[in-house]
Amino acid sequence: MTADQNRIFAEQLDSKDPLRKFRSRFYIESENTIYLDGNSFGRLPIKTKALLTEVVEKQWGTELIESWNQNWYQKSTQLGDKIAPIIGATQGEVIVSDSTSINLYKLAHAALKLQKGKTTIVSDDLNFPTDLYILQGLIKEFGPEYQLHLAQSNDSITIETEELKSKITKNTALVVLSLVAFKSAFMYQLNEITEYAHQMGALVLWDLSHAAGAVEIELNKSNADLAVGCTYKYLNGGPGSPAFLYVHKDLQEKLSSPIQGWFGDALPFEFDLNYRPAKGIRRFLTGTPPVLNLMAIEPGIDIINEAGMATIHQKSIRLSEFFLSLVETELRNYGFEIGSPIKSANRGSHVSLKHDEAYRICQALIHPKSSTTRIIPDFRDPDNIRFGFTPLYTTFREVWLTAQRLKQIIKDKEYGQFSTQRSDVT
Ligand SMILES: *Cc1c(COP(=O)(O)O)cnc(C)c1O
C-alpha cells in the first residue's frame, strides 16, 4: 500500500468509527497537536472544566463545609462504583483513594498478612519500578525469610506464561503483576494467570494502570482477588488524581489495611479513640482525599461508561493494528523495530517502536522544525518511543500522519538538530 492509499483507508476507518462523536467531549486546543500519550496522562474532558469551576466557586466558595455532606464525603465510593463496570467488578468492590503506589502497599501488605506462613512474592522484570520498590520495601518490613522472585523476559517485550508459572510455588503468598506492561504494552491473560495462582494457593494483585479504560478487563469473571490502578491515564482524571483499588467481595472482611486512618474506620465522625475497620471496601480508605482532584475524575469515567469498554477495546485494537501495518508498509527501511507484542490479544493500547535515535526522534515529533504538526508520544529508556492510542479521541488519520512524520524525520535527519540530553520527565 502507498502512503496515499493508507490515508484514504484511514479516512474510511474514521468515517465508520462508532466512537467518533466522543472526540468532541475533550478539550482539544489545536487540531495540529496529535496527542499520543493518553496511556501516561489523559486529555482534559470539557465537562471537567465547568465542574471544577463549580466545585471551587459554589461548593468550596459558597457552601463551604456543608459540601462534605452534599458532595464530597461519599465521592470515593460513588466513583468506585462507576469504575467497577470499566474493570469488570461489582458495586461495593472498588474505591478511589490515595495513589497507586500507596494502594499497592496497602493491598500487598494485607495479602501477606492473610497468607502468613508463605514467604515469597512473584512479579516480573517488565513491571513498573514503583511496584517493585513497594514490594522490595515489604520484603524488608516482613523479615529475612521473605523473598521477591521475578519472572524474566527473554526479549524485553513479553513474559512467557511458562516462565511466570515456574516462579509460582506453594510458598508463594502473592503474585503482583501489571496487566499491561508500561514499556512494551505486553498484556497477560488475566484469567489463566489468576486461575493458576489460585491452584498454587497464591493471591494475585493486578496493577491495571496501563489497562483500565483501554482494554476490556474481567475481574469478577476471572475471580480476581485484588487490583489497583491510576485514574490519570486512560481514565482522564487529571494531574495527580487519586487512584482506585479493588478487593473481591469475599476477601474484604478478611483483609486489614496497614494504614489505619480515620476514613477507614466504621464511623469516623464518632471520633472513637479505638479503630474499628469499616465493613466492606471503605476500610481501605485512609484519610481526607484531595477533593479537587477527586471531583475531577467523574466526567472522564462517565464518558467511558457511555462509550462502553467493548467498543473502546475494539477501536484500540484497530488503531494499533493500523499503526503496525503502516510501520510494515511505509517505515520498513527506517531503522525501527517493533517493541510490542504483534498479537492484539497480548497487547494493551500502546505500541512501542525501538530505534537507535529514539530519544531525538521523539524530540523532533514534539518540537517539529519542518512541520506544523506537533505529535506527542513519549520516550522510555533505553530506545523506546511509546505511541499511546486512546480510542475516545485518537483518529486513524492521526495515526497515519504520525507515520508520515516519522518517515520525514528520518529521511531529512531532522532529529540531528536535537540534543541527546534528557529532560526531567521524558
Ligand atoms: C503509572 C503507573 C504507576 C504510578 O503510580 P503512582 O503512585 O500514581 O505514581 C504505578 N504502577 C504502574 C503499573 C503504572 O503504570
Tab-separated table of C-alpha atoms and ligand atoms in Angstrom:
chain	number	residue	atom	x	y	z
A	1	MET	CA	0.000	0.000	0.000
A	2	THR	CA	1.230	3.503	-0.774
A	3	ALA	CA	1.005	6.419	1.640
A	4	ASP	CA	-1.957	7.791	-0.312
A	5	GLN	CA	-3.868	4.532	-0.218
A	6	ASN	CA	-3.215	4.298	3.510
A	7	ARG	CA	-4.524	7.826	4.009
A	8	ILE	CA	-7.750	7.004	2.186
A	9	PHE	CA	-8.101	3.854	4.279
A	10	ALA	CA	-7.585	5.909	7.468
A	11	GLU	CA	-10.297	8.332	6.429
A	12	GLN	CA	-12.682	5.446	5.763
A	13	LEU	CA	-11.966	3.978	9.177
A	14	ASP	CA	-12.649	7.352	10.795
A	15	SER	CA	-15.936	7.782	8.975
A	16	LYS	CA	-17.133	4.357	10.191
A	17	ASP	CA	-15.808	4.795	13.741
A	18	PRO	CA	-18.603	4.224	16.293
A	19	LEU	CA	-16.679	6.356	18.817
A	20	ARG	CA	-16.344	9.347	16.505
A	21	LYS	CA	-18.578	11.641	18.492
A	22	PHE	CA	-16.562	11.267	21.682
A	23	ARG	CA	-13.572	13.261	20.479
A	24	SER	CA	-15.584	16.475	20.883
A	25	ARG	CA	-16.076	15.684	24.577
A	26	PHE	CA	-12.411	16.514	25.124
A	27	TYR	CA	-10.674	19.853	25.129
A	28	ILE	CA	-8.533	19.908	22.001
A	29	GLU	CA	-6.819	23.245	21.795
A	30	SER	CA	-5.358	22.676	18.324
A	31	GLU	CA	-6.014	20.127	15.609
A	32	ASN	CA	-2.292	20.443	14.850
A	33	THR	CA	-1.438	18.626	18.058
A	34	ILE	CA	-1.653	14.846	17.855
A	35	TYR	CA	-1.678	13.570	21.401
A	36	LEU	CA	-0.384	10.011	21.739
A	37	ASP	CA	0.367	9.966	25.446
A	38	GLY	CA	-3.062	9.215	26.877
A	39	ASN	CA	-1.581	5.997	28.273
A	40	SER	CA	0.527	8.139	30.589
A	41	PHE	CA	-1.695	11.158	31.109
A	42	GLY	CA	-5.153	11.546	29.591
A	43	ARG	CA	-6.651	14.596	27.939
A	44	LEU	CA	-8.982	17.030	29.689
A	45	PRO	CA	-12.708	16.258	29.352
A	46	ILE	CA	-14.539	19.514	28.564
A	47	LYS	CA	-17.049	18.876	31.353
A	48	THR	CA	-14.255	18.765	33.896
A	49	LYS	CA	-13.507	22.445	33.358
A	50	ALA	CA	-17.038	23.552	34.270
A	51	LEU	CA	-17.247	21.023	37.074
A	52	LEU	CA	-14.050	22.262	38.695
A	53	THR	CA	-15.286	25.838	38.480
A	54	GLU	CA	-18.454	24.746	40.254
A	55	VAL	CA	-16.534	22.805	42.880
A	56	VAL	CA	-14.306	25.786	43.598
A	57	GLU	CA	-16.830	28.611	43.395
A	58	LYS	CA	-20.041	27.026	44.604
A	59	GLN	CA	-19.007	24.076	46.751
A	60	TRP	CA	-15.850	25.435	48.303
A	61	GLY	CA	-16.612	29.171	47.984
A	62	THR	CA	-20.289	29.295	48.931
A	63	GLU	CA	-21.434	26.040	50.517
A	64	LEU	CA	-18.174	25.726	52.445
A	65	ILE	CA	-18.003	22.797	54.857
A	66	GLU	CA	-21.601	21.812	54.004
A	67	SER	CA	-20.149	20.409	50.774
A	68	TRP	CA	-18.711	17.479	52.671
A	69	ASN	CA	-22.183	16.100	53.248
A	70	GLN	CA	-23.690	17.298	49.995
A	71	ASN	CA	-20.962	16.375	47.531
A	72	TRP	CA	-17.654	15.130	48.848
A	73	TYR	CA	-17.852	12.533	51.581
A	74	GLN	CA	-19.426	9.718	49.552
A	75	LYS	CA	-17.495	10.509	46.364
A	76	SER	CA	-14.712	7.940	46.911
A	77	THR	CA	-17.215	5.081	46.941
A	78	GLN	CA	-19.513	6.586	44.287
A	79	LEU	CA	-16.603	6.892	41.864
A	80	GLY	CA	-15.514	3.369	42.766
A	81	ASP	CA	-18.964	2.120	41.772
A	82	LYS	CA	-18.643	3.948	38.447
A	83	ILE	CA	-15.179	2.476	37.805
A	84	ALA	CA	-16.436	-1.038	38.640
A	85	PRO	CA	-18.069	-1.750	35.234
A	86	ILE	CA	-14.937	-0.480	33.467
A	87	ILE	CA	-12.854	-3.222	35.092
A	88	GLY	CA	-15.451	-5.990	35.342
A	89	ALA	CA	-16.130	-5.582	39.064
A	90	THR	CA	-19.306	-5.273	41.157
A	91	GLN	CA	-20.683	-2.340	43.142
A	92	GLY	CA	-19.003	-2.146	46.536
A	93	GLU	CA	-15.749	-3.702	45.341
A	94	VAL	CA	-13.928	-0.564	44.190
A	95	ILE	CA	-12.998	2.739	45.852
A	96	VAL	CA	-10.946	5.759	44.882
A	97	SER	CA	-8.199	6.560	47.343
A	98	ASP	CA	-4.566	7.619	47.690
A	99	SER	CA	-2.071	6.908	44.879
A	100	THR	CA	-1.473	3.655	43.021
A	101	SER	CA	1.801	3.191	44.915
A	102	ILE	CA	0.071	3.542	48.296
A	103	ASN	CA	-2.840	1.310	47.304
A	104	LEU	CA	-0.402	-1.335	46.142
A	105	TYR	CA	1.328	-1.142	49.509
A	106	LYS	CA	-1.948	-1.412	51.429
A	107	LEU	CA	-3.268	-4.388	49.493
A	108	ALA	CA	0.030	-6.270	49.209
A	109	HIS	CA	0.610	-5.830	52.935
A	110	ALA	CA	-2.900	-7.045	53.743
A	111	ALA	CA	-2.446	-10.066	51.451
A	112	LEU	CA	0.893	-11.039	53.025
A	113	LYS	CA	-0.706	-10.938	56.487
A	114	LEU	CA	-3.561	-13.148	55.327
A	115	GLN	CA	-1.123	-15.588	53.710
A	116	LYS	CA	1.020	-15.899	56.856
A	117	GLY	CA	3.419	-18.827	56.518
A	118	LYS	CA	4.011	-18.319	52.786
A	119	THR	CA	7.004	-16.105	52.204
A	120	THR	CA	7.534	-15.338	48.543
A	121	ILE	CA	6.119	-12.666	46.270
A	122	VAL	CA	6.267	-13.155	42.499
A	123	SER	CA	6.426	-10.359	39.948
A	124	ASP	CA	8.275	-9.776	36.664
A	125	ASP	CA	11.112	-7.687	35.289
A	126	LEU	CA	8.816	-5.726	32.948
A	127	ASN	CA	6.882	-4.295	35.883
A	128	PHE	CA	6.709	-0.599	36.654
A	129	PRO	CA	9.525	0.374	39.067
A	130	THR	CA	7.268	1.763	41.806
A	131	ASP	CA	5.523	-1.618	42.057
A	132	LEU	CA	8.845	-3.384	42.560
A	133	TYR	CA	10.099	-0.754	45.008
A	134	ILE	CA	6.973	-1.164	47.137
A	135	LEU	CA	7.427	-4.953	47.114
A	136	GLN	CA	11.127	-4.649	47.997
A	137	GLY	CA	10.117	-2.483	50.963
A	138	LEU	CA	7.531	-5.024	52.097
A	139	ILE	CA	10.078	-7.829	51.962
A	140	LYS	CA	12.353	-5.813	54.225
A	141	GLU	CA	9.473	-4.991	56.562
A	142	PHE	CA	8.188	-8.569	56.826
A	143	GLY	CA	11.536	-10.151	57.621
A	144	PRO	CA	14.523	-12.097	56.321
A	145	GLU	CA	12.553	-15.192	55.282
A	146	TYR	CA	10.590	-13.133	52.711
A	147	GLN	CA	11.758	-13.033	49.086
A	148	LEU	CA	10.754	-11.394	45.842
A	149	HIS	CA	11.060	-13.595	42.747
A	150	LEU	CA	10.924	-12.005	39.313
A	151	ALA	CA	9.962	-13.805	36.134
A	152	GLN	CA	12.423	-12.761	33.433
A	153	SER	CA	11.646	-11.565	29.942
A	154	ASN	CA	13.802	-13.007	27.137
A	155	ASP	CA	13.217	-10.143	24.764
A	156	SER	CA	12.242	-7.165	26.992
A	157	ILE	CA	8.805	-7.332	25.363
A	158	THR	CA	6.919	-10.350	26.700
A	159	ILE	CA	6.914	-12.712	29.662
A	160	GLU	CA	6.376	-16.325	28.685
A	161	THR	CA	3.497	-17.879	30.637
A	162	GLU	CA	5.635	-20.917	31.465
A	163	GLU	CA	8.393	-18.689	32.862
A	164	LEU	CA	5.907	-16.929	35.144
A	165	LYS	CA	4.289	-20.186	36.229
A	166	SER	CA	7.681	-21.668	37.091
A	167	LYS	CA	8.140	-18.910	39.713
A	168	ILE	CA	4.807	-19.544	41.434
A	169	THR	CA	5.117	-22.272	44.093
A	170	LYS	CA	3.182	-23.486	47.126
A	171	ASN	CA	5.250	-20.980	49.106
A	172	THR	CA	4.041	-18.025	47.022
A	173	ALA	CA	1.903	-15.715	49.105
A	174	LEU	CA	1.179	-13.164	46.421
A	175	VAL	CA	1.654	-12.575	42.696
A	176	VAL	CA	1.834	-8.883	41.727
A	177	LEU	CA	1.686	-8.087	38.018
A	178	SER	CA	0.864	-5.210	35.716
A	179	LEU	CA	-1.868	-6.453	33.410
A	180	VAL	CA	-0.326	-4.301	30.664
A	181	ALA	CA	3.424	-3.630	30.850
A	182	PHE	CA	4.263	0.070	30.761
A	183	LYS	CA	7.045	-0.112	28.159
A	184	SER	CA	6.133	-2.837	25.715
A	185	ALA	CA	2.340	-2.960	26.298
A	186	PHE	CA	2.605	-6.740	26.777
A	187	MET	CA	-0.698	-7.955	28.256
A	188	TYR	CA	-1.155	-11.024	30.440
A	189	GLN	CA	-4.094	-13.405	30.214
A	190	LEU	CA	-5.721	-12.323	33.468
A	191	ASN	CA	-7.944	-15.370	33.651
A	192	GLU	CA	-5.277	-18.002	33.107
A	193	ILE	CA	-2.719	-16.478	35.484
A	194	THR	CA	-5.279	-15.928	38.237
A	195	GLU	CA	-6.510	-19.493	37.956
A	196	TYR	CA	-3.009	-20.935	38.071
A	197	ALA	CA	-2.011	-18.815	41.070
A	198	HIS	CA	-5.149	-19.915	42.916
A	199	GLN	CA	-4.317	-23.567	42.249
A	200	MET	CA	-0.992	-22.932	43.963
A	201	GLY	CA	-2.695	-21.204	46.875
A	202	ALA	CA	-1.439	-17.712	45.976
A	203	LEU	CA	-3.384	-14.476	45.771
A	204	VAL	CA	-2.979	-12.158	42.786
A	205	LEU	CA	-2.804	-8.376	42.837
A	206	TRP	CA	-3.210	-6.817	39.384
A	207	ASP	CA	-1.953	-3.333	38.588
A	208	LEU	CA	-4.376	-2.063	35.946
A	209	SER	CA	-2.732	1.356	35.446
A	210	HIS	CA	-1.997	0.869	31.744
A	211	ALA	CA	-5.117	-1.181	31.112
A	212	ALA	CA	-8.152	0.434	32.785
A	213	GLY	CA	-10.161	2.386	30.234
A	214	ALA	CA	-8.251	0.921	27.299
A	215	VAL	CA	-8.916	-2.822	27.272
A	216	GLU	CA	-11.766	-4.989	28.498
A	217	ILE	CA	-10.996	-6.385	31.942
A	218	GLU	CA	-12.995	-9.165	33.599
A	219	LEU	CA	-12.009	-9.052	37.267
A	220	ASN	CA	-15.110	-10.860	38.570
A	221	LYS	CA	-15.319	-13.387	35.744
A	222	SER	CA	-11.665	-14.251	36.379
A	223	ASN	CA	-12.298	-14.488	40.115
A	224	ALA	CA	-9.556	-11.880	40.624
A	225	ASP	CA	-8.574	-11.105	44.201
A	226	LEU	CA	-7.083	-7.629	44.242
A	227	ALA	CA	-6.331	-4.780	41.874
A	228	VAL	CA	-5.093	-1.189	41.829
A	229	GLY	CA	-4.704	1.408	39.108
A	230	CYS	CA	-4.314	5.048	38.123
A	231	THR	CA	-7.149	7.368	37.156
A	232	TYR	CA	-4.997	9.953	35.358
A	233	LYS	CA	-4.075	7.669	32.436
A	234	TYR	CA	-6.834	6.254	30.183
A	235	LEU	CA	-9.497	7.351	32.690
A	236	ASN	CA	-8.631	11.026	32.060
A	237	GLY	CA	-8.903	12.078	35.715
A	238	GLY	CA	-6.301	14.865	35.600
A	239	PRO	CA	-2.868	15.517	37.099
A	240	GLY	CA	-2.362	13.675	40.381
A	241	SER	CA	-5.918	12.349	40.518
A	242	PRO	CA	-6.265	9.692	43.233
A	243	ALA	CA	-6.074	6.027	42.284
A	244	PHE	CA	-8.584	3.178	42.579
A	245	LEU	CA	-8.391	-0.132	44.340
A	246	TYR	CA	-10.463	-3.291	44.038
A	247	VAL	CA	-10.952	-6.063	46.583
A	248	HIS	CA	-13.082	-9.118	45.763
A	249	LYS	CA	-16.232	-9.156	47.940
A	250	ASP	CA	-15.247	-12.421	49.653
A	251	LEU	CA	-11.864	-11.045	50.732
A	252	GLN	CA	-12.908	-7.688	52.105
A	253	GLU	CA	-13.625	-8.772	55.666
A	254	LYS	CA	-10.505	-10.942	55.777
A	255	LEU	CA	-8.076	-8.156	54.896
A	256	SER	CA	-6.915	-5.217	57.006
A	257	SER	CA	-5.353	-2.004	55.802
A	258	PRO	CA	-1.886	-1.475	57.315
A	259	ILE	CA	-2.628	2.254	57.406
A	260	GLN	CA	-5.456	2.535	59.912
A	261	GLY	CA	-6.650	6.032	59.101
A	262	TRP	CA	-9.933	7.508	60.295
A	263	PHE	CA	-11.589	7.397	56.861
A	264	GLY	CA	-11.331	3.614	57.032
A	265	ASP	CA	-12.982	3.479	60.433
A	266	ALA	CA	-16.562	2.218	60.743
A	267	LEU	CA	-17.856	5.616	61.950
A	268	PRO	CA	-15.228	8.351	61.528
A	269	PHE	CA	-17.481	11.054	62.928
A	270	GLU	CA	-17.991	9.282	66.217
A	271	PHE	CA	-14.334	10.055	66.863
A	272	ASP	CA	-13.943	6.879	68.869
A	273	LEU	CA	-10.420	6.573	70.217
A	274	ASN	CA	-10.075	2.965	69.072
A	275	TYR	CA	-10.017	1.957	65.410
A	276	ARG	CA	-12.790	-0.347	64.190
A	277	PRO	CA	-12.367	-1.191	60.487
A	278	ALA	CA	-15.376	-0.270	58.370
A	279	LYS	CA	-17.365	-3.114	56.850
A	280	GLY	CA	-16.687	-3.599	53.159
A	281	ILE	CA	-14.470	-1.697	50.773
A	282	ARG	CA	-14.433	1.544	52.825
A	283	ARG	CA	-11.941	0.002	55.250
A	284	PHE	CA	-9.254	0.576	52.619
A	285	LEU	CA	-9.687	4.361	52.716
A	286	THR	CA	-7.048	6.259	54.668
A	287	GLY	CA	-7.616	9.960	55.306
A	288	THR	CA	-9.083	13.081	53.727
A	289	PRO	CA	-8.761	12.842	49.939
A	290	PRO	CA	-7.536	15.672	47.675
A	291	VAL	CA	-11.081	16.835	46.955
A	292	LEU	CA	-10.421	18.933	43.844
A	293	ASN	CA	-8.610	16.047	42.167
A	294	LEU	CA	-11.171	13.557	43.375
A	295	MET	CA	-14.101	15.524	41.971
A	296	ALA	CA	-12.299	15.942	38.631
A	297	ILE	CA	-12.364	12.195	37.946
A	298	GLU	CA	-16.090	11.812	37.318
A	299	PRO	CA	-16.549	13.300	33.809
A	300	GLY	CA	-13.805	11.071	32.358
A	301	ILE	CA	-15.297	7.859	33.703
A	302	ASP	CA	-18.811	8.914	32.696
A	303	ILE	CA	-17.617	9.207	29.104
A	304	ILE	CA	-16.055	5.738	29.228
A	305	ASN	CA	-19.213	4.162	30.639
A	306	GLU	CA	-21.284	5.847	27.957
A	307	ALA	CA	-18.976	4.608	25.194
A	308	GLY	CA	-18.638	1.096	26.663
A	309	MET	CA	-15.445	-0.878	27.147
A	310	ALA	CA	-16.160	-3.425	24.396
A	311	THR	CA	-16.326	-0.691	21.731
A	312	ILE	CA	-13.314	1.094	23.210
A	313	HIS	CA	-11.202	-2.062	23.204
A	314	GLN	CA	-12.200	-2.910	19.622
A	315	LYS	CA	-11.125	0.505	18.407
A	316	SER	CA	-7.912	0.283	20.397
A	317	ILE	CA	-7.052	-2.901	18.526
A	318	ARG	CA	-7.888	-1.331	15.161
A	319	LEU	CA	-5.779	1.766	15.864
A	320	SER	CA	-2.776	-0.311	16.922
A	321	GLU	CA	-3.138	-2.758	14.038
A	322	PHE	CA	-3.364	0.130	11.596
A	323	PHE	CA	-0.203	1.677	13.052
A	324	LEU	CA	1.639	-1.657	12.890
A	325	SER	CA	0.575	-2.060	9.251
A	326	LEU	CA	1.967	1.411	8.477
A	327	VAL	CA	5.251	0.511	10.145
A	328	GLU	CA	5.324	-2.599	7.973
A	329	THR	CA	4.397	-0.966	4.659
A	330	GLU	CA	5.808	2.547	4.963
A	331	LEU	CA	8.574	2.522	7.583
A	332	ARG	CA	10.284	-0.700	6.671
A	333	ASN	CA	13.776	0.630	5.964
A	334	TYR	CA	13.971	3.391	8.502
A	335	GLY	CA	15.645	1.552	11.359
A	336	PHE	CA	12.575	0.905	13.524
A	337	GLU	CA	11.930	-2.302	15.388
A	338	ILE	CA	8.609	-3.144	16.952
A	339	GLY	CA	8.953	-3.237	20.739
A	340	SER	CA	5.462	-4.584	21.472
A	341	PRO	CA	3.726	-7.919	21.018
A	342	ILE	CA	2.355	-8.320	17.494
A	343	LYS	CA	-0.762	-10.250	18.507
A	344	SER	CA	-3.515	-7.916	19.676
A	345	ALA	CA	-4.669	-10.341	22.368
A	346	ASN	CA	-1.254	-9.888	24.012
A	347	ARG	CA	-1.090	-6.111	23.790
A	348	GLY	CA	-2.588	-3.102	25.569
A	349	SER	CA	-3.394	0.186	23.830
A	350	HIS	CA	0.054	1.493	23.046
A	351	VAL	CA	2.728	0.407	20.615
A	352	SER	CA	6.445	0.866	21.269
A	353	LEU	CA	8.902	1.384	18.464
A	354	LYS	CA	12.572	0.917	19.141
A	355	HIS	CA	15.179	2.952	17.294
A	356	ASP	CA	18.827	3.870	17.936
A	357	GLU	CA	17.817	7.530	17.749
A	358	ALA	CA	14.559	7.066	19.685
A	359	TYR	CA	15.130	9.962	22.077
A	360	ARG	CA	15.907	12.539	19.407
A	361	ILE	CA	13.152	11.296	17.085
A	362	CYS	CA	10.742	11.776	19.952
A	363	GLN	CA	12.045	15.313	20.443
A	364	ALA	CA	11.574	16.054	16.735
A	365	LEU	CA	7.971	14.809	16.896
A	366	ILE	CA	7.207	17.039	19.880
A	367	HIS	CA	9.123	20.125	18.673
A	368	PRO	CA	8.816	19.949	14.868
A	369	LYS	CA	11.166	22.075	12.773
A	370	SER	CA	9.787	21.210	9.355
A	371	SER	CA	6.105	20.584	10.009
A	372	THR	CA	3.123	22.337	11.565
A	373	THR	CA	2.041	19.060	13.181
A	374	ARG	CA	3.158	18.547	16.754
A	375	ILE	CA	2.986	14.899	17.812
A	376	ILE	CA	3.279	13.936	21.468
A	377	PRO	CA	4.275	10.348	22.234
A	378	ASP	CA	6.840	9.653	24.946
A	379	PHE	CA	10.244	8.110	25.345
A	380	ARG	CA	11.192	5.258	27.655
A	381	ASP	CA	14.748	4.145	28.229
A	382	PRO	CA	16.779	2.890	26.524
A	383	ASP	CA	15.339	3.134	22.998
A	384	ASN	CA	11.526	3.051	23.079
A	385	ILE	CA	9.086	5.564	21.684
A	386	ARG	CA	5.636	4.779	23.043
A	387	PHE	CA	2.639	5.655	20.889
A	388	GLY	CA	-0.455	5.582	23.080
A	389	PHE	CA	-3.748	5.207	21.244
A	390	THR	CA	-6.713	6.491	23.203
A	391	PRO	CA	-9.811	5.223	21.398
A	392	LEU	CA	-12.031	8.059	22.666
A	393	TYR	CA	-10.022	10.769	20.941
A	394	THR	CA	-7.327	9.322	18.681
A	395	THR	CA	-8.283	9.219	14.989
A	396	PHE	CA	-6.969	6.890	12.297
A	397	ARG	CA	-5.895	9.929	10.328
A	398	GLU	CA	-3.723	10.999	13.255
A	399	VAL	CA	-2.110	7.579	13.250
A	400	TRP	CA	-1.435	7.923	9.541
A	401	LEU	CA	0.035	11.423	9.987
A	402	THR	CA	2.311	10.083	12.707
A	403	ALA	CA	3.791	7.520	10.330
A	404	GLN	CA	4.350	10.237	7.724
A	405	ARG	CA	6.164	12.443	10.253
A	406	LEU	CA	8.365	9.549	11.362
A	407	LYS	CA	9.336	8.972	7.749
A	408	GLN	CA	10.116	12.642	7.206
A	409	ILE	CA	12.155	12.955	10.422
A	410	ILE	CA	14.376	10.032	9.435
A	411	LYS	CA	14.647	10.906	5.736
A	412	ASP	CA	15.635	14.516	6.448
A	413	LYS	CA	17.662	13.606	9.560
A	414	GLU	CA	15.574	16.202	11.392
A	415	TYR	CA	16.419	14.516	14.695
A	416	GLY	CA	20.034	15.632	14.167
A	417	GLN	CA	19.011	19.123	15.283
A	418	PHE	CA	18.235	17.928	18.814
A	419	SER	CA	20.413	17.228	21.815
A	420	THR	CA	20.642	13.781	23.376
A	421	GLN	CA	20.416	15.447	26.816
A	422	ARG	CA	17.285	14.127	28.597
A	423	SER	CA	14.673	16.324	30.322
A	424	ASP	CA	13.390	15.590	33.864
A	425	VAL	CA	10.213	13.980	32.581
A	426	THR	CA	10.597	12.095	29.293
B	1	LIG	C1	1.664	4.886	36.144
B	1	LIG	C2	1.864	3.695	36.983
B	1	LIG	C3	2.029	3.807	38.369
B	1	LIG	C4	2.083	5.158	39.032
B	1	LIG	O1	1.882	5.109	40.393
B	1	LIG	P1	1.631	6.448	41.221
B	1	LIG	O2	1.597	6.039	42.613
B	1	LIG	O3	0.351	7.046	40.700
B	1	LIG	O4	2.750	7.408	40.920
B	1	LIG	C5	2.159	2.639	39.101
B	1	LIG	N1	2.154	1.427	38.510
B	1	LIG	C6	2.002	1.297	37.169
B	1	LIG	C7	1.977	-0.060	36.551
B	1	LIG	C8	1.871	2.415	36.368
B	1	LIG	O5	1.741	2.309	35.048
